[in-house]
XYZ file of C-alpha atoms in Angstrom:
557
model
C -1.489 -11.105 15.552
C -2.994 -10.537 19.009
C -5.803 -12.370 19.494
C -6.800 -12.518 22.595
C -9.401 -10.339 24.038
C -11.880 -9.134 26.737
C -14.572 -7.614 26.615
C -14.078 -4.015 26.662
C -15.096 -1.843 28.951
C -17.521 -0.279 26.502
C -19.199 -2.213 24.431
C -21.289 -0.497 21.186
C -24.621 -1.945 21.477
C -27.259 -1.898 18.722
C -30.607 -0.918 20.789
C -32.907 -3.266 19.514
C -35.890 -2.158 20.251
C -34.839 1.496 19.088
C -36.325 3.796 15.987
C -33.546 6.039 16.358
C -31.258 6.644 13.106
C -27.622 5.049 14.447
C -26.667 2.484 17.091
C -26.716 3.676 20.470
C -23.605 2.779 22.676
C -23.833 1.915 26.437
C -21.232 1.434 28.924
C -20.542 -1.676 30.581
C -17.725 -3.277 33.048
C -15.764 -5.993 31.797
C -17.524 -9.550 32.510
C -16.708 -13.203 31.879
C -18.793 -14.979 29.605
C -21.247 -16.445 31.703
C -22.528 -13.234 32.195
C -22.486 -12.162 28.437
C -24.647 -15.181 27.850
C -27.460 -13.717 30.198
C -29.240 -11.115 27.758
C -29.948 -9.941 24.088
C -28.641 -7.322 25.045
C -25.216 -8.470 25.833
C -25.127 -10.599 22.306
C -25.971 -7.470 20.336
C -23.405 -5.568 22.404
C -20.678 -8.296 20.815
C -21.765 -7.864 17.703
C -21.924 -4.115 17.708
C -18.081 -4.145 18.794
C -17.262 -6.369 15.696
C -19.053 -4.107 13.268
C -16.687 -0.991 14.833
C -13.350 -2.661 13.354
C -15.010 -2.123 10.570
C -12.693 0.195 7.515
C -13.389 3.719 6.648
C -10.885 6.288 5.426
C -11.958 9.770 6.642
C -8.539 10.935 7.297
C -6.700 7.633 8.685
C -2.845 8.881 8.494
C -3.913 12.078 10.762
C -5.974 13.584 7.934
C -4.741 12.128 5.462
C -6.571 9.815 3.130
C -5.280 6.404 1.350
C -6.049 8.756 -1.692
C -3.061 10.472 -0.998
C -1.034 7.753 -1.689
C -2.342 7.169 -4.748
C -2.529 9.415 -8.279
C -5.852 10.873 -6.854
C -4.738 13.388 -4.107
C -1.558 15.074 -2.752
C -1.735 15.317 0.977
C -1.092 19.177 1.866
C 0.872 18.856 4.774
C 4.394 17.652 3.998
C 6.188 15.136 6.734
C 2.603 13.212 6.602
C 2.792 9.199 7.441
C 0.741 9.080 4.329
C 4.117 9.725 2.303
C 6.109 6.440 3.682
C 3.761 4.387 0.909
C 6.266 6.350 -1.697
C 9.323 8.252 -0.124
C 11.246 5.196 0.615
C 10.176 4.940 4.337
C 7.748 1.736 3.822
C 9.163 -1.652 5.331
C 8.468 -4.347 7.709
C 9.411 -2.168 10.467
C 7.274 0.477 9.056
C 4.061 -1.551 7.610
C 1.504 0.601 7.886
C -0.222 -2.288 10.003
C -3.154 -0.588 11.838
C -5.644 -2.866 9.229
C -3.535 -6.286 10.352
C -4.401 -5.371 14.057
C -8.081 -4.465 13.961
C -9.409 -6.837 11.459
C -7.425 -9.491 13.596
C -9.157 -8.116 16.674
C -12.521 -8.769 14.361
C -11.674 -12.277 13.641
C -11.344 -12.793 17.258
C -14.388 -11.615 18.506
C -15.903 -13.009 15.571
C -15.124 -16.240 16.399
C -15.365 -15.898 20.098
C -19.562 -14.828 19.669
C -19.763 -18.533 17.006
C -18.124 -20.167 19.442
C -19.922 -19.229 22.770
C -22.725 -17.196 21.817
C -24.755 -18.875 19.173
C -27.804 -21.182 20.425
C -28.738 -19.259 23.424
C -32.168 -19.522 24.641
C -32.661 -16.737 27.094
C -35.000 -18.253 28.717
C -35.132 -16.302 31.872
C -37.214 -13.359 29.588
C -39.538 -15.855 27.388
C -42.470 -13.733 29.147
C -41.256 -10.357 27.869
C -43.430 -8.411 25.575
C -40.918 -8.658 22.697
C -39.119 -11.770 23.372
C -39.982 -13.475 20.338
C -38.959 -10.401 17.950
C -35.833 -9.798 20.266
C -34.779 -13.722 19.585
C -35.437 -13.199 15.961
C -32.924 -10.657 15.458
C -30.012 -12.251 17.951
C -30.633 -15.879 15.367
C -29.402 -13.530 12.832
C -26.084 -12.480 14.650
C -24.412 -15.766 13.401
C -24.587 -14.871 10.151
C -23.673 -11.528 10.559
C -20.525 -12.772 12.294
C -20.085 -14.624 9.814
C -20.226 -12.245 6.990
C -18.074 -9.819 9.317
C -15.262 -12.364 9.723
C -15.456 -12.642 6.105
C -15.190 -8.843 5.413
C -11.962 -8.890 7.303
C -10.725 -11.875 5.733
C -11.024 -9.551 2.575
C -9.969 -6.542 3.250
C -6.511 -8.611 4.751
C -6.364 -10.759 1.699
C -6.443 -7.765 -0.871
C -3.604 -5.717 1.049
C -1.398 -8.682 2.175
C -1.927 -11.568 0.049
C -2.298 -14.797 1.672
C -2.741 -14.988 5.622
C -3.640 -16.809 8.351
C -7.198 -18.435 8.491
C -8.267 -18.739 11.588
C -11.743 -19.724 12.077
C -11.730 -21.183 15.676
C -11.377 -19.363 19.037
C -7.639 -19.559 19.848
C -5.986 -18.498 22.508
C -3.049 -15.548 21.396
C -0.202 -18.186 22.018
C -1.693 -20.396 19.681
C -3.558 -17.820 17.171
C 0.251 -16.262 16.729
C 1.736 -19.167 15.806
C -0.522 -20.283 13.056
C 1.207 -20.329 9.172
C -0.370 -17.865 6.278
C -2.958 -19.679 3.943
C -3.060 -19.034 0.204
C -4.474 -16.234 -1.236
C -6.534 -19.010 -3.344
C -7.722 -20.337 0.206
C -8.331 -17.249 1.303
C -10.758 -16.008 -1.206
C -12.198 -19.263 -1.828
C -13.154 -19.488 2.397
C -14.810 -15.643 1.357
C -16.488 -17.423 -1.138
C -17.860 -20.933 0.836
C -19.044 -18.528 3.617
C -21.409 -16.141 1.305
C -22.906 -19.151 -0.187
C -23.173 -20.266 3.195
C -25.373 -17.201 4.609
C -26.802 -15.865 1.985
C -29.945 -17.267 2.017
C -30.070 -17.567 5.742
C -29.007 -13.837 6.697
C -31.952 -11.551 6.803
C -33.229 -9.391 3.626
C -34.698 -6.487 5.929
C -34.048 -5.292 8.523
C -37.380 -2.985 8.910
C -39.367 -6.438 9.470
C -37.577 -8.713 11.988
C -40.190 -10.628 13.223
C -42.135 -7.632 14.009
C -39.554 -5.138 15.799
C -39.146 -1.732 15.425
C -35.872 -0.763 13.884
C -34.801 2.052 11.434
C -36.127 1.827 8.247
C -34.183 0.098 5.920
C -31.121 0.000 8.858
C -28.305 0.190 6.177
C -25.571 0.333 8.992
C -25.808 -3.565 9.307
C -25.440 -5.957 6.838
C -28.092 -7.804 5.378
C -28.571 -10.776 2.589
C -27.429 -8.164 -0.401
C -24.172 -7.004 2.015
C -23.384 -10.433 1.644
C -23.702 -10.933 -2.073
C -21.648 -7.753 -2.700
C -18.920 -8.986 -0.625
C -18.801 -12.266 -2.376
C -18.859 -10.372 -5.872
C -16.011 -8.225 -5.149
C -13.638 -10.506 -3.536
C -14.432 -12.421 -7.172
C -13.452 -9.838 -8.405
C -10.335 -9.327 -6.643
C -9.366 -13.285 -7.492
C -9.896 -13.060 -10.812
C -7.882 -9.836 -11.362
C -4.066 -10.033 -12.223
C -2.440 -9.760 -9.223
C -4.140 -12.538 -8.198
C -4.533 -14.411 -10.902
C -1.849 -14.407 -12.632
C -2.358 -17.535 -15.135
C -5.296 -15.546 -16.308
C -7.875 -18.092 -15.398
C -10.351 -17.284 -17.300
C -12.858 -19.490 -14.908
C -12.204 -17.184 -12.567
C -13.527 -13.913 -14.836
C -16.841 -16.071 -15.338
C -17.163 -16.553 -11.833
C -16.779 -12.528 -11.008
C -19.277 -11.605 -13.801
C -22.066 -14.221 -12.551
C -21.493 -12.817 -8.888
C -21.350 -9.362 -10.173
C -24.715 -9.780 -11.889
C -26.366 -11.492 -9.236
C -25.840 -8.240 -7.463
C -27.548 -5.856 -9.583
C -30.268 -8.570 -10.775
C -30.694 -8.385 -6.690
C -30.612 -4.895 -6.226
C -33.052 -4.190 -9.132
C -35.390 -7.073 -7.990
C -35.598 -5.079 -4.469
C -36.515 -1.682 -6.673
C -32.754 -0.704 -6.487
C -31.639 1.459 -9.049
C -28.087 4.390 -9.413
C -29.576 7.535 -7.603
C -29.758 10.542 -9.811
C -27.760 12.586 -7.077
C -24.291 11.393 -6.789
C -23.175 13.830 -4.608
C -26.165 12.784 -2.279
C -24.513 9.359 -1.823
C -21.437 10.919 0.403
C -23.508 13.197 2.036
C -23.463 11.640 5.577
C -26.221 14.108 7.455
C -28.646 12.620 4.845
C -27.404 9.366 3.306
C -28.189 6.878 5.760
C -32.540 7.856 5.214
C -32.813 9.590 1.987
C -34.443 7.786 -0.412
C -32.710 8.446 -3.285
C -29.406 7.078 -1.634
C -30.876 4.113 0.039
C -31.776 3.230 -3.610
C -28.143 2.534 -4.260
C -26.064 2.275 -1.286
C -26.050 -1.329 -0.212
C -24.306 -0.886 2.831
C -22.277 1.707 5.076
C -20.197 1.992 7.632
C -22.155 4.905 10.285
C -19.334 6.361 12.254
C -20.469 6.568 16.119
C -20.111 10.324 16.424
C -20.885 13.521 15.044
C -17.937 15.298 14.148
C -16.325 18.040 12.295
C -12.745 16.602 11.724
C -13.084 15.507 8.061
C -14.325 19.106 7.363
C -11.475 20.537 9.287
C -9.087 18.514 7.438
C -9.933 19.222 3.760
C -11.655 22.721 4.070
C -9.783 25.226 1.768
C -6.972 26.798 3.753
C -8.034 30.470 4.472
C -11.674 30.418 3.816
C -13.838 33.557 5.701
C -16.673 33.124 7.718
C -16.113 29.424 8.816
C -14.187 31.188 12.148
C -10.864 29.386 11.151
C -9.560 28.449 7.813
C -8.958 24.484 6.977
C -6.567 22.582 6.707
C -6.252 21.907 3.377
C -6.475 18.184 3.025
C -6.472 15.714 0.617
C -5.920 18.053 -2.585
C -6.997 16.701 -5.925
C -4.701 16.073 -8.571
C -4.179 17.373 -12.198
C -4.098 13.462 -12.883
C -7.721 13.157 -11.493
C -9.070 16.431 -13.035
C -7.696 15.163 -16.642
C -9.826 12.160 -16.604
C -12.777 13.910 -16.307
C -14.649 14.598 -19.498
C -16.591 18.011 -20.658
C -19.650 18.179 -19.305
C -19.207 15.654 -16.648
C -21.778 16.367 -13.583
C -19.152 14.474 -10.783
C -16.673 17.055 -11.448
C -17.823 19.927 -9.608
C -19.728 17.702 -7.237
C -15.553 15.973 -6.354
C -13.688 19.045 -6.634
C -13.094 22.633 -5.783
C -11.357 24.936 -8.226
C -10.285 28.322 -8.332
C -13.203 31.037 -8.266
C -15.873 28.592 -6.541
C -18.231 29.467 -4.209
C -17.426 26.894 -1.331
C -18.039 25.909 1.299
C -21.567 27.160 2.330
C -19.656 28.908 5.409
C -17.127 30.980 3.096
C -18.034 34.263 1.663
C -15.518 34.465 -1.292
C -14.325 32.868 -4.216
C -12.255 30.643 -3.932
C -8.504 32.002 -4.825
C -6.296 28.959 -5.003
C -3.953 30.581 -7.374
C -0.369 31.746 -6.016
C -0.296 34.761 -3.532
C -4.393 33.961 -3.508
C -6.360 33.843 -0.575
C -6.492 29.547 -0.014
C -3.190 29.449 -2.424
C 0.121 29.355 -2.228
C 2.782 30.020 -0.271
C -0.226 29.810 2.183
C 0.861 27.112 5.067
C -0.440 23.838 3.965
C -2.618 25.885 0.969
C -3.791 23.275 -1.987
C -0.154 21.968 -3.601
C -2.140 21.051 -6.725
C -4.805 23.707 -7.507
C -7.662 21.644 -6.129
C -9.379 21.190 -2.904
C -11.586 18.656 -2.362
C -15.509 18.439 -1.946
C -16.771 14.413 -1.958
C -17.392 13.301 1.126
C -16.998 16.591 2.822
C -20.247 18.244 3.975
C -20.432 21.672 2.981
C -22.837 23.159 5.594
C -20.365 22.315 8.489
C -18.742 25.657 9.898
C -15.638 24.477 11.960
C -14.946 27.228 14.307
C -16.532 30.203 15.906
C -19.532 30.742 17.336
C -21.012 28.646 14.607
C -19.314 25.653 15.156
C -21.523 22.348 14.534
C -20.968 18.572 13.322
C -22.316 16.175 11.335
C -22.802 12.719 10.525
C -20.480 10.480 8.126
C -20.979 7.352 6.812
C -18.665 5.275 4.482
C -19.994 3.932 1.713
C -18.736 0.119 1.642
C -20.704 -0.893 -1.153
C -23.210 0.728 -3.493
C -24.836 -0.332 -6.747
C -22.894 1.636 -9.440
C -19.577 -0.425 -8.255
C -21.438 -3.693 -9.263
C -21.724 -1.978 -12.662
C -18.032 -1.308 -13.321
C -17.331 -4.447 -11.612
C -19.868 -6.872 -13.919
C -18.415 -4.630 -17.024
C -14.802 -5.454 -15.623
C -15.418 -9.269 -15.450
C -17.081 -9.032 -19.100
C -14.715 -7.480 -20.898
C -12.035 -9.946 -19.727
C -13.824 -12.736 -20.948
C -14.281 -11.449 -24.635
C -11.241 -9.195 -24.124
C -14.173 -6.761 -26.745
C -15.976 -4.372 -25.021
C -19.070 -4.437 -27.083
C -19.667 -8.024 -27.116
C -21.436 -10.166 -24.329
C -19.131 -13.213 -23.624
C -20.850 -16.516 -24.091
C -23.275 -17.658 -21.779
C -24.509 -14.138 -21.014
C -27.553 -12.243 -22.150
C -26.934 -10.084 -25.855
C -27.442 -6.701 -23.706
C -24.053 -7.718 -21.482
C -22.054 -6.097 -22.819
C -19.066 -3.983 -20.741
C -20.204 -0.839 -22.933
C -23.723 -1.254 -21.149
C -23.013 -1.540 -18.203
C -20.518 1.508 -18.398
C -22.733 3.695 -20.515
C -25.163 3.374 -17.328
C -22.610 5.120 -15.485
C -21.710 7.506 -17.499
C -25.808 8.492 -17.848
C -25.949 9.749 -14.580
C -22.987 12.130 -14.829
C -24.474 13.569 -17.889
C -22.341 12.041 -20.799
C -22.883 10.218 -23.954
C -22.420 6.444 -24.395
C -18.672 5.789 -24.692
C -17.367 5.788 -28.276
C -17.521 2.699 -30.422
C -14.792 1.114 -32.156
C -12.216 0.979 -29.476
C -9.203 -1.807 -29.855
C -9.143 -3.570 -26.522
C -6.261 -2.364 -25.081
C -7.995 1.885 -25.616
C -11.482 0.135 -24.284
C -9.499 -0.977 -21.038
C -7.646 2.109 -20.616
C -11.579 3.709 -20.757
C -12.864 1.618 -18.621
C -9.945 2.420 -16.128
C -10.746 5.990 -16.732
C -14.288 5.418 -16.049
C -13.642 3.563 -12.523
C -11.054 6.310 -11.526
C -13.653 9.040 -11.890
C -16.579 7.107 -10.895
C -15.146 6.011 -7.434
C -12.570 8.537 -6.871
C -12.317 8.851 -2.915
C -14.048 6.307 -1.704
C -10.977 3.858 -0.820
C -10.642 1.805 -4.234
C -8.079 3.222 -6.333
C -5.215 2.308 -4.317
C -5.832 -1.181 -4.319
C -7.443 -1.349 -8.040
C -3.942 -0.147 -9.615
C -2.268 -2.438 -7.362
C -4.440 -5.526 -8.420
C -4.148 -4.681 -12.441
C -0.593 -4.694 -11.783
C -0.153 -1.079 -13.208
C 1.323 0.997 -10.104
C 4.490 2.091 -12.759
C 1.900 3.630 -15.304
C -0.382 5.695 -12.717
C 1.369 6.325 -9.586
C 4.940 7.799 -10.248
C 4.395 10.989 -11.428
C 1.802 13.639 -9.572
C 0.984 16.451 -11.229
C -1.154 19.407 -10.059
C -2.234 22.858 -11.396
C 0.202 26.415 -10.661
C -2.249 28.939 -11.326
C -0.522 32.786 -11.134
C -3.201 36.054 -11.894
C -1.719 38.347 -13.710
C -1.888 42.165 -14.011
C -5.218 42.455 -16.027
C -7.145 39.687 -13.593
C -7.010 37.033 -16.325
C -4.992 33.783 -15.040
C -2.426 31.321 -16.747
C -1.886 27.853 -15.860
C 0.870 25.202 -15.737
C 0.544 21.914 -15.587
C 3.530 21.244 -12.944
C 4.799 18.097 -11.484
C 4.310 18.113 -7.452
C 5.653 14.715 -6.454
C 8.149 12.251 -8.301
C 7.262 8.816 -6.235
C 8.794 5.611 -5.656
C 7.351 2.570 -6.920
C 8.475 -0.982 -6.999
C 6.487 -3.309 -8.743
C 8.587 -6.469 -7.470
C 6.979 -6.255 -4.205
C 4.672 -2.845 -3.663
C 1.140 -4.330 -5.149
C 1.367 -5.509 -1.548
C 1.836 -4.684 2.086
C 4.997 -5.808 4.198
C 4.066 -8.752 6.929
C 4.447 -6.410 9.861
C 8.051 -7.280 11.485
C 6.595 -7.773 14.838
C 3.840 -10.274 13.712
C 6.630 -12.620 12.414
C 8.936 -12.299 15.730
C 5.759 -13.269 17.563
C 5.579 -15.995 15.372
C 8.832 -17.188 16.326
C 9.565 -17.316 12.049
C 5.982 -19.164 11.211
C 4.554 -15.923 8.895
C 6.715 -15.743 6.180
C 7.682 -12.302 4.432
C 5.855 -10.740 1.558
C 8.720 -11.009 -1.483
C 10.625 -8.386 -1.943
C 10.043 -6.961 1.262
């Protein structure tokens, strides 16, 4: 846990006086403090650094996606760090610990701007034109340090359990030396701090105090960031990794946050955009309308790029100037738990005979001996390529070649649905009933059925015995949020890892001599799981030398 820092030679600085879409990023030398104390500028600069430790997954493990370590994708390229989660290869001395070290390096500079940079007057530019509007927006930096810190006290708690809390600016001999805290103290600091801010962070950033910024600005977080955070990390407690007693206090607790959410969201107008695939369309979903009407906040990537494309475009496609790479394949598991009719199917997934991407001029043959099939270098493994999050217009190579934006959706609206249902149903353990204390309409079935109206389905069937409601509802979030980073760490906090992520299957299409096709449903990966200690990540080895034996081990690891 190195904590100790400088600051870096380039510093990402939000631009505040700026219309454009994304924050702009400046260079600057490496200064003490005094001078980082001089300007708004400087603050912003700080906080701008913070907000790039931020998580995404657009290919972490060299293209490969956390998906691929969990039921939802097969990574196409075999020897893949992405395959240590399950061949055996995961261990102290192999952690996986890239999230440990950056949301670390968060905390740090988190705490470093409350410590030093909160209460400056700037008085030296009290005659500028927009010195007023310019101090408006640095008072709210505290509290979204504050919220940041939080954030990466979450995403540590979910993947490691119980950690250090540090919430004071240490030096590194010090920071590294400190003991882990509960998990329980853990999410309860997540919780103190939301209350904390929530009412003091800003609600808008396209009115602070009369400065021009983007409209709506949804690549910083504001007052409903906050409440989302707190919601899920309820959430999170409540759930049985966590809570293993089954405290059913703590259920209550996740479905009031969870509703506070959407009665938020809907109060600001708020409501599940009608185009899903919009949502992960990063040239567009950071201004259109329709996604800004659920997306509560995202994580803007500094750069245009073509990477993700070049990762997960079908192997051999024509007309893009290179074929992909293949990617982040879907699974026969995934395609099986989508229903007839369901509009996020083709909008997730590529199958054989599609037209796509925009750049490719045939069909899609991911059948064996077919064009993007089979034995094809790193061709689809399981039938499928993928299409969420990947932005179809994109030609890789060739004269052609462009970029594009992407942005990672960190929270959005129809979450807080299958969330709020989530808590519900595991206070009446009946997913038609509202638990006490809740409005008649709250019922889990609701809140699903609103879901399941935008992808074009009926209301889920009536009748169910709890145990078939859960395994719906499960179905429901595996669909719903498939890709976007929560379905390795949802198994892993219902405690369920043996009954969805052993066996991979995938799709081995072969044409045969009249052009019809016949399929078999195949098994592409046997995995290892152990529940005694894989619902959560190895301590990194080297954090507990450093520690000199303070940081204890994860059991079982």
């Amino acid at each position: 846990m190195k904590l100790k820092y400088i600051f870096s030679s380039v510093l990402a600085v939000a631009t505040l006086a700026s219309c454009s879409e994304q924050m702009d990023y400046k260079e600057f030398s490496i200064y003490d403090t005094a001078y980082m104390q001089k300007k708004f500028e400087r603050a912003g600069g700080i906080l701008s650094t913070i907000y790039a430790d931020l998580d995404s997954d657009f290919g972490n493990y060299s293209g490969a996606m956390l998906s691929s370590a969990t039921d939802e994708s097969v990574y196409s390229h075999d020897g893949n760090a992405i395959e240590s989660f399950f061949n055996g290869a995961w261990s102290p001395s192999n952690a996986n610990s890239s999230l440990w070290t950056t949301c670390y390096h968060g905390i740090a500079y988190c705490n470093k701007y409350l410590n030093d940079f909160v209460g400056l007057k700037f008085s030296d530019y009290a005659l500028d034109k927009n010195f007023q509007a310019e101090l408006y927006q640095y008072n709210n930096y505290q509290w979204e340090a504050r919220f940041l810190r939080a954030y990466f006290y979450f995403l540590l708690v979910r993947q490691y359990g119980g950690v250090p809390l540090i919430t004071e600016d240490l030096e590194a001999d010090v920071a590294n030396v400190q003991p882990r805290a509960t998990a329980d103290q853990v999410f309860d600091f997540i919780d103190s701090e939301c209350e904390a801010i929530k009412d003091s962070i800003t609600k808008d950033y396209g009115d602070l105090g009369n400065l021009a910024m983007t409209p709506a600005n949804n690549g910083r977080a504001n007052n409903l960031a906050v409440l989302a955070l707190r919601a899920r990390a309820a959430l999170y407690h409540a759930s049985p990794l966590f809570n293993e007693s089954n405290n059913k206090d703590l259920w209550q607790k996740a479905a009031q946050l969870n509703k506070a959410v959407i009665d938020s969201c809907q109060a600001r107008g708020m409501k599940l955009s009608n185009d899903y695939k919009g949502l992960f369309i990063g040239n567009t979903n950071w201004s259109d309308a329709a996604a800004l009407g659920e997306i509560i906040f995202g994580r803007r990537m500094p750069t245009e790029n073509r990477n993700f494309e070049t990762y997960n475009f079908p192997v051999g496609i024509s007309g893009a100037g290179a074929g992909g790479g293949g990617g982040n394949c879907p699974t026969q598991n995934l395609v099986e738990a989508y229903e007839d009719g369901d509009k996020r199917f083709a909008q997730t997934i590529a199958c054989n005979g599609d037209s796509w991407p925009n750049a490719n001029t045939v069909p899609l043959e991911t059948f064996v001996g077919g064009i993007n099939g089979l034995p094809t270098a790193y061709a689809t493994p399981t039938g499928y390529y993928l299409k969420k999050y990947v932005t179809e217009s994109v030609q890789i190579a060739g004269n052609g070649a462009n970029t594009c934006k992407h942005v990672w959706v960190t929270f959005r609206l129809g979450e807080f649905y299958l969330n709020y249902a989530e808590a519900l149903f595991n206070l009446s353990n009946d997913g038609y009933t509202a638990p006490t204390g809740f409005p008649a309409s709250a019922t889990p079935a609701y809140y699903i059925n609103q879901i399941r109206k935008r992808a074009g389905l009926g209301n889920i069937e009536t009748g169910l015995s709890a145990a078939d409601f859960k395994a719906r509802y499960e179905n429901e979030r595996f669909v719903e949020l498939a890709f976007e980073g929560h379905r390795f760490f949802d198994v892993r906090r219902w405690k369920e890892g043996e009954k969805y992520f052993k066996t991979i299957y995938g799709l081995r299409i072969t044409k045969n001599a009249d052009g019809t096709f016949s399929e078999a449903k195949t098994v592409i990966q046997n995995r290892q799981w152990d529940e005694s200690k894989m619902n959560l990540f190895p301590i990194p080895q080297s954090e507990i030398l450093k520690s000199g034996g303070v940081l204890t081990q994860n059991p079982g690891w």
